[in-house]
PDB file of C-alpha atoms in Angstrom:
ATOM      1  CA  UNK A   1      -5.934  58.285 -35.292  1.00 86.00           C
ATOM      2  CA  UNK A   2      -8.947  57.789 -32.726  1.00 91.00           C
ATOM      3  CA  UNK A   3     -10.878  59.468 -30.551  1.00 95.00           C
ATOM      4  CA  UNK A   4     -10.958  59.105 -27.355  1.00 95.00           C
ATOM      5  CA  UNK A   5     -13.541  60.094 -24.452  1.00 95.00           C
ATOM      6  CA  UNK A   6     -12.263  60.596 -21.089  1.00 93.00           C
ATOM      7  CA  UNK A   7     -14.795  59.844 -17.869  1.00 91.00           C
ATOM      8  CA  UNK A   8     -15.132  63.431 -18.049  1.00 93.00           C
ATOM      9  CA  UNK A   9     -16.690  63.693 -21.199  1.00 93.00           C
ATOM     10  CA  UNK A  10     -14.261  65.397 -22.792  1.00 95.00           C
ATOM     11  CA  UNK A  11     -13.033  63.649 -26.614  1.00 96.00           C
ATOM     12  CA  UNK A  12      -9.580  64.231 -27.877  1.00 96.00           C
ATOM     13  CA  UNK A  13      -8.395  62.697 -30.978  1.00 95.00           C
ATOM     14  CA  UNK A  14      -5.003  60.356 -30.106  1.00 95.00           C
ATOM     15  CA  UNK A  15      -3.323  56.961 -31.171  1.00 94.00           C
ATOM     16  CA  UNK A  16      -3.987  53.595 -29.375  1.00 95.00           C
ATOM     17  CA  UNK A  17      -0.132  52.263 -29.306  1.00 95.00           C
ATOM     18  CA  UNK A  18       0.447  48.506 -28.480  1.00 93.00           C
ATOM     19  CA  UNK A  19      -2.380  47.133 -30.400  1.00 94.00           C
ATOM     20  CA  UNK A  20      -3.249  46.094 -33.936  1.00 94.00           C
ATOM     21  CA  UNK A  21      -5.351  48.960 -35.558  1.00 91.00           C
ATOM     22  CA  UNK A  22      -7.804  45.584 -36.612  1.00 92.00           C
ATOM     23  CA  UNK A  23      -7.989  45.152 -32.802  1.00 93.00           C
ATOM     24  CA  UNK A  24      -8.921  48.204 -31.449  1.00 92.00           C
ATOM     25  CA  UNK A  25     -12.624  48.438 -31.099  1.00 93.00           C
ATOM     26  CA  UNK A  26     -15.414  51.004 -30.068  1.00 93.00           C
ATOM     27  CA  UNK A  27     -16.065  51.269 -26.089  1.00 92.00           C
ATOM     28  CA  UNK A  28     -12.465  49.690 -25.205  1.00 94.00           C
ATOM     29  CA  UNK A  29     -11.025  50.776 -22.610  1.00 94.00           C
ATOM     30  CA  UNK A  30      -7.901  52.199 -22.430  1.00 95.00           C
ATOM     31  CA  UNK A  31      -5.150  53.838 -20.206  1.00 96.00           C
ATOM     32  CA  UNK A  32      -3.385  57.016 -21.299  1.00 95.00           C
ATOM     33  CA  UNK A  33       0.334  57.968 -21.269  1.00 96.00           C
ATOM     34  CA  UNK A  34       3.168  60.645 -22.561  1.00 97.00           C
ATOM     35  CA  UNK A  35       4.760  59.716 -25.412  1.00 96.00           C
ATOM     36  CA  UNK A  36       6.137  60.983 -28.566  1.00 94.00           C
ATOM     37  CA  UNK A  37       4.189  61.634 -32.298  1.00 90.00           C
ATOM     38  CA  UNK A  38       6.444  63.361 -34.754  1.00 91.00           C
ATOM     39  CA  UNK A  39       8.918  64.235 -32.591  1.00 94.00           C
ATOM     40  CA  UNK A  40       6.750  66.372 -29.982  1.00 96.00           C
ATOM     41  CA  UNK A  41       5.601  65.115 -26.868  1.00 97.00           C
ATOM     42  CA  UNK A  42       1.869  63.789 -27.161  1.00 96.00           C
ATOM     43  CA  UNK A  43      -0.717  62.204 -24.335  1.00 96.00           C
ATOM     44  CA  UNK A  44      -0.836  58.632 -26.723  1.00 97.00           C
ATOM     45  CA  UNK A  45      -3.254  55.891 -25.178  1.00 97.00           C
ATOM     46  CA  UNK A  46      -3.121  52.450 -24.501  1.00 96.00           C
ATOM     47  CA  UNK A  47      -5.069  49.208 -23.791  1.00 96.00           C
ATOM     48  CA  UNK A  48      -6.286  48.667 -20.203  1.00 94.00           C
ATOM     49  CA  UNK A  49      -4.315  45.049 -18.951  1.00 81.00           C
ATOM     50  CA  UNK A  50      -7.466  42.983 -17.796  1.00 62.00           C
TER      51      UNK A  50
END
């Protein structure tokens, strides 16, 4: 679990997907997506390709 801040200023807490929890580190950017947590549909994030 994470929290995210959009450029809006708005958090919501999320997943990072595609990325080793060790990895993931404060400020990153990332990109979000639809995807599934627990069987629901969920807006999951992932890292920004540099």
């Amino acid at each position: 679990m994470c929290v995210v801040e959009l450029e809006e200023g708005v958090r919501m807490m999320s997943r990072v997907e595609g990325i080793a929890p060790g990895d993931i580190v404060i400020d990153m950017a990332v990109t979000a997506f639809v995807g599934e947590a627990e069987g629901q549909p969920a807006v999951l994030f992932k890292p920004v390709e540099v």
